[in-house]
mmCIF file of C-alpha atoms in Angstrom:
data_model
loop_
_atom_site.group_PDB
_atom_site.id
_atom_site.type_symbol
_atom_site.label_atom_id
_atom_site.label_comp_id
_atom_site.label_asym_id
_atom_site.label_seq_id
_atom_site.Cartn_x
_atom_site.Cartn_y
_atom_site.Cartn_z
ATOM 1 C CA MET N 28 -8.548 136.274 119.738
ATOM 2 C CA ARG N 29 -10.551 132.780 119.019
ATOM 3 C CA LYS N 30 -11.358 134.281 115.784
ATOM 4 C CA ILE N 31 -7.925 135.286 115.245
ATOM 5 C CA SER N 32 -6.186 131.669 115.723
ATOM 6 C CA LEU N 33 -8.768 130.294 113.529
ATOM 7 C CA PHE N 34 -7.822 132.696 110.779
ATOM 8 C CA ILE N 35 -4.403 131.874 111.023
ATOM 9 C CA SER N 36 -4.805 128.244 111.793
ATOM 10 C CA PHE N 37 -6.761 127.998 108.427
ATOM 11 C CA ILE N 38 -4.392 129.873 106.266
ATOM 12 C CA LEU N 39 -1.567 127.866 107.504
ATOM 13 C CA LEU N 40 -3.685 124.567 106.407
ATOM 14 C CA VAL N 41 -4.448 126.032 103.362
ATOM 15 C CA SER N 42 -0.893 127.083 102.414
ATOM 16 C CA CYS N 43 0.084 123.573 103.190
ATOM 17 C CA THR N 44 -1.869 121.704 101.236
ATOM 18 C CA THR N 45 -1.853 123.900 97.978
ATOM 19 C CA GLN N 46 1.070 122.737 95.685
ATOM 20 C CA LYS N 47 2.162 124.837 93.540
ATOM 21 C CA GLU N 48 4.290 121.830 91.218
ATOM 22 C CA PRO N 49 2.444 118.573 90.565
ATOM 23 C CA VAL N 50 3.843 115.044 91.934
ATOM 24 C CA VAL N 51 4.546 112.758 89.667
ATOM 25 C CA PRO N 52 4.659 109.054 90.509
ATOM 26 C CA GLY N 53 7.749 107.707 90.467
ATOM 27 C CA ILE N 54 9.685 104.423 90.520
ATOM 28 C CA VAL N 55 11.357 103.656 93.972
ATOM 29 C CA PRO N 56 15.775 102.823 93.363
ATOM 30 C CA HIS N 57 16.259 99.296 93.294
ATOM 31 C CA THR N 58 18.461 98.584 96.432
ATOM 32 C CA VAL N 59 20.391 95.526 96.848
ATOM 33 C CA LYS N 60 20.616 93.906 100.545
ATOM 34 C CA GLU N 61 23.226 91.407 100.935
ATOM 35 C CA VAL N 62 21.737 88.175 102.672
ATOM 36 C CA LYS N 63 24.090 86.205 104.499
ATOM 37 C CA ALA N 64 24.477 82.376 104.308
ATOM 38 C CA PRO N 65 22.920 80.639 107.333
ATOM 39 C CA THR N 66 25.004 79.665 109.867
ATOM 40 C CA PRO N 67 24.920 75.653 110.311
ATOM 41 C CA ALA N 68 23.734 74.503 113.568
ATOM 42 C CA ALA N 69 26.226 73.535 115.871
ATOM 43 C CA PRO N 70 26.610 69.532 116.080
ATOM 44 C CA ARG N 71 24.603 68.237 118.768
ATOM 45 C CA PRO N 72 26.645 66.478 121.685
ATOM 46 C CA ALA N 73 27.053 62.790 121.427
ATOM 47 C CA ASN N 74 25.861 62.691 124.969
ATOM 48 C CA VAL N 75 22.422 64.421 124.323
ATOM 49 C CA ILE N 76 19.236 62.266 123.647
ATOM 50 C CA GLY N 77 15.367 62.685 123.339
ATOM 51 C CA ALA N 78 12.456 62.280 125.275
ATOM 52 C CA VAL N 79 11.800 58.962 123.223
ATOM 53 C CA GLU N 80 14.191 56.541 122.246
ATOM 54 C CA LYS N 81 15.141 52.863 121.206
ATOM 55 C CA VAL N 82 16.578 50.706 124.036
ATOM 56 C CA TYR N 83 17.636 46.862 123.048
ATOM 57 C CA LEU N 84 17.416 44.705 126.103
ATOM 58 C CA PRO N 85 19.773 41.867 125.128
ATOM 59 C CA PRO N 86 19.237 38.805 123.709
ATOM 60 C CA MET N 87 16.130 40.329 122.242
ATOM 61 C CA LYS N 88 17.312 41.566 118.669
ATOM 62 C CA SER N 89 14.131 44.305 118.192
ATOM 63 C CA PRO N 90 14.286 47.771 120.124
ATOM 64 C CA PHE N 91 11.997 49.344 122.516
ATOM 65 C CA LEU N 92 10.833 52.469 121.983
ATOM 66 C CA SER N 93 11.239 53.989 125.683
ATOM 67 C CA ARG N 94 10.128 57.294 127.410
ATOM 68 C CA ILE N 95 13.092 59.322 129.231
ATOM 69 C CA ASP N 96 11.840 60.402 132.079
ATOM 70 C CA THR N 97 14.363 61.987 134.149
ATOM 71 C CA GLY N 98 11.484 62.677 136.611
ATOM 72 C CA ALA N 99 11.250 58.934 137.673
ATOM 73 C CA THR N 100 14.113 57.563 140.050
ATOM 74 C CA SER N 101 14.250 54.049 138.619
ATOM 75 C CA SER N 102 13.830 52.582 134.998
ATOM 76 C CA SER N 103 10.504 50.257 134.255
ATOM 77 C CA LEU N 104 9.893 47.405 132.486
ATOM 78 C CA ASP N 105 6.677 45.913 130.842
ATOM 79 C CA ALA N 106 6.432 42.270 132.155
ATOM 80 C CA ASP N 107 3.878 39.223 131.782
ATOM 81 C CA SER N 108 3.691 36.405 133.881
ATOM 82 C CA MET N 109 5.676 37.407 136.704
ATOM 83 C CA LYS N 110 6.430 34.742 139.536
ATOM 84 C CA VAL N 111 9.008 35.016 142.111
ATOM 85 C CA PHE N 112 10.501 31.787 143.129
ATOM 86 C CA GLU N 113 13.654 30.435 145.207
ATOM 87 C CA ARG N 114 16.580 29.097 144.163
ATOM 88 C CA ASP N 115 19.721 28.131 146.189
ATOM 89 C CA GLY N 116 18.137 30.074 148.914
ATOM 90 C CA LYS N 117 17.850 32.922 147.343
ATOM 91 C CA SER N 118 14.610 35.137 145.659
ATOM 92 C CA TRP N 119 14.472 35.308 141.612
ATOM 93 C CA VAL N 120 11.918 36.579 139.667
ATOM 94 C CA ALA N 121 10.634 34.914 135.787
ATOM 95 C CA PHE N 122 8.968 37.232 133.153
ATOM 96 C CA THR N 123 7.929 37.189 129.887
ATOM 97 C CA VAL N 124 8.677 40.386 127.658
ATOM 98 C CA ILE N 125 6.861 41.009 124.651
ATOM 99 C CA ASN N 126 7.666 43.341 122.172
ATOM 100 C CA ARG N 127 4.366 45.094 120.592
ATOM 101 C CA GLU N 128 5.889 46.259 117.649
ATOM 102 C CA THR N 129 7.936 43.213 116.546
ATOM 103 C CA LYS N 130 5.745 40.540 118.884
ATOM 104 C CA GLU N 131 9.593 39.205 119.780
ATOM 105 C CA THR N 132 8.893 37.426 122.911
ATOM 106 C CA HIS N 133 11.488 36.410 125.445
ATOM 107 C CA THR N 134 11.316 34.831 128.907
ATOM 108 C CA PHE N 135 13.874 35.548 131.298
ATOM 109 C CA GLU N 136 14.809 34.685 134.914
ATOM 110 C CA LYS N 137 16.922 36.796 136.976
ATOM 111 C CA PRO N 138 17.513 37.571 140.970
ATOM 112 C CA LEU N 139 15.419 39.878 142.899
ATOM 113 C CA VAL N 140 17.727 43.104 143.728
ATOM 114 C CA LYS N 141 14.862 44.312 145.861
ATOM 115 C CA ARG N 142 11.587 44.994 145.840
ATOM 116 C CA ILE N 143 10.757 48.967 145.821
ATOM 117 C CA LYS N 144 7.584 51.316 146.437
ATOM 118 C CA VAL N 145 6.669 53.399 143.388
ATOM 119 C CA LYS N 146 4.075 56.299 144.229
ATOM 120 C CA ARG N 147 1.252 55.713 141.967
ATOM 121 C CA ILE N 148 -1.651 58.259 141.866
ATOM 122 C CA LEU N 149 -4.589 56.231 143.124
ATOM 123 C CA GLU N 150 -2.191 53.970 145.231
ATOM 124 C CA ASP N 151 1.305 52.313 145.854
ATOM 125 C CA GLU N 152 2.665 49.703 144.138
ATOM 126 C CA HIS N 153 5.220 47.368 145.346
ATOM 127 C CA ARG N 154 7.319 45.854 142.226
ATOM 128 C CA PRO N 155 10.191 43.561 141.756
ATOM 129 C CA MET N 156 13.923 44.757 140.597
ATOM 130 C CA VAL N 157 16.099 43.012 138.442
ATOM 131 C CA GLU N 158 19.392 43.871 137.082
ATOM 132 C CA MET N 159 18.650 43.610 133.099
ATOM 133 C CA GLU N 160 21.482 44.158 130.226
ATOM 134 C CA VAL N 161 20.802 47.609 128.440
ATOM 135 C CA LYS N 162 21.956 48.692 125.038
ATOM 136 C CA MET N 163 21.460 52.385 124.245
ATOM 137 C CA GLY N 164 23.355 54.056 121.543
ATOM 138 C CA GLY N 165 26.880 52.689 121.120
ATOM 139 C CA GLU N 166 26.641 51.606 125.128
ATOM 140 C CA SER N 167 26.278 48.613 126.997
ATOM 141 C CA PHE N 168 25.623 48.353 130.113
ATOM 142 C CA LYS N 169 23.582 46.620 132.718
ATOM 143 C CA ALA N 170 20.837 48.872 135.417
ATOM 144 C CA ASN N 171 18.520 48.014 137.791
ATOM 145 C CA PHE N 172 14.733 47.810 136.383
ATOM 146 C CA THR N 173 11.516 47.248 138.228
ATOM 147 C CA ILE N 174 8.959 44.824 136.424
ATOM 148 C CA ALA N 175 5.173 45.696 136.098
ATOM 149 C CA GLU N 176 2.701 44.908 134.217
ATOM 150 C CA ARG N 177 2.718 48.289 131.686
ATOM 151 C CA GLU N 178 0.289 47.226 129.330
ATOM 152 C CA ASN N 179 -1.890 50.848 129.840
ATOM 153 C CA PHE N 180 1.233 52.882 129.259
ATOM 154 C CA GLU N 181 2.350 54.036 125.566
ATOM 155 C CA TYR N 182 5.945 52.784 126.330
ATOM 156 C CA GLN N 183 7.160 49.726 127.365
ATOM 157 C CA THR N 184 10.267 50.592 128.985
ATOM 158 C CA LEU N 185 10.724 53.624 130.890
ATOM 159 C CA ILE N 186 14.357 55.246 131.305
ATOM 160 C CA GLY N 187 14.618 57.113 134.599
ATOM 161 C CA ARG N 188 17.104 58.668 136.571
ATOM 162 C CA ASN N 189 19.215 55.369 137.423
ATOM 163 C CA ILE N 190 20.491 54.795 133.658
ATOM 164 C CA LEU N 191 20.275 58.747 132.534
ATOM 165 C CA SER N 192 22.743 60.134 135.823
ATOM 166 C CA GLY N 193 26.207 60.826 134.513
ATOM 167 C CA ARG N 194 25.278 59.236 131.381
ATOM 168 C CA ALA N 195 22.925 61.744 128.809
ATOM 169 C CA ILE N 196 21.173 65.231 128.813
ATOM 170 C CA VAL N 197 17.600 64.844 127.659
ATOM 171 C CA ASP N 198 16.306 67.536 125.031
ATOM 172 C CA VAL N 199 12.876 67.073 125.186
ATOM 173 C CA SER N 200 12.361 68.740 121.551
ATOM 174 C CA ILE N 201 13.771 65.970 119.978
ATOM 175 C CA SER N 202 13.246 61.940 119.572
ATOM 176 C CA ASN N 203 14.784 59.113 118.096
ATOM 177 C CA THR N 204 18.630 60.043 118.208
ATOM 178 C CA LEU N 205 20.170 57.208 119.135
ATOM 179 C CA LYS N 206 21.251 54.306 117.052
#
């Protein structure tokens, strides 16, 4: 039985591989595929901003590249020479802001809003908080910033949820969308 099935398999194999007519190579007919024009990307909503944006702190003229951080509760500003003092029975803070890019310098004196505890990896910090004038895109407003020496950070300002909430949506895949 086994010999018969091997013989039948051999016959089938030989009959399939033997050709009666030679195969002549030919040219494949050209087919035209219709190419659709790419659809333009939907315009980005005006309130979508990127991971890094330009922020102005009037009266300073040059912008600060700021890290947009949805994980931060409050915004923060790099300040030098901080001094807490009393004026008319209330606590004030004097500090100097130097734009690292342009070297523009301005000394601010602001009422102390409060001191807040900022959680850090090694140890928590207590930072003064002040109200600052801010300009982002075409909008000007006042917002609270903690002030601290941020020279070890890449960005001099950090924009947190206190500014972002209800104002902007953050798309981390883009940057520098604001004028």
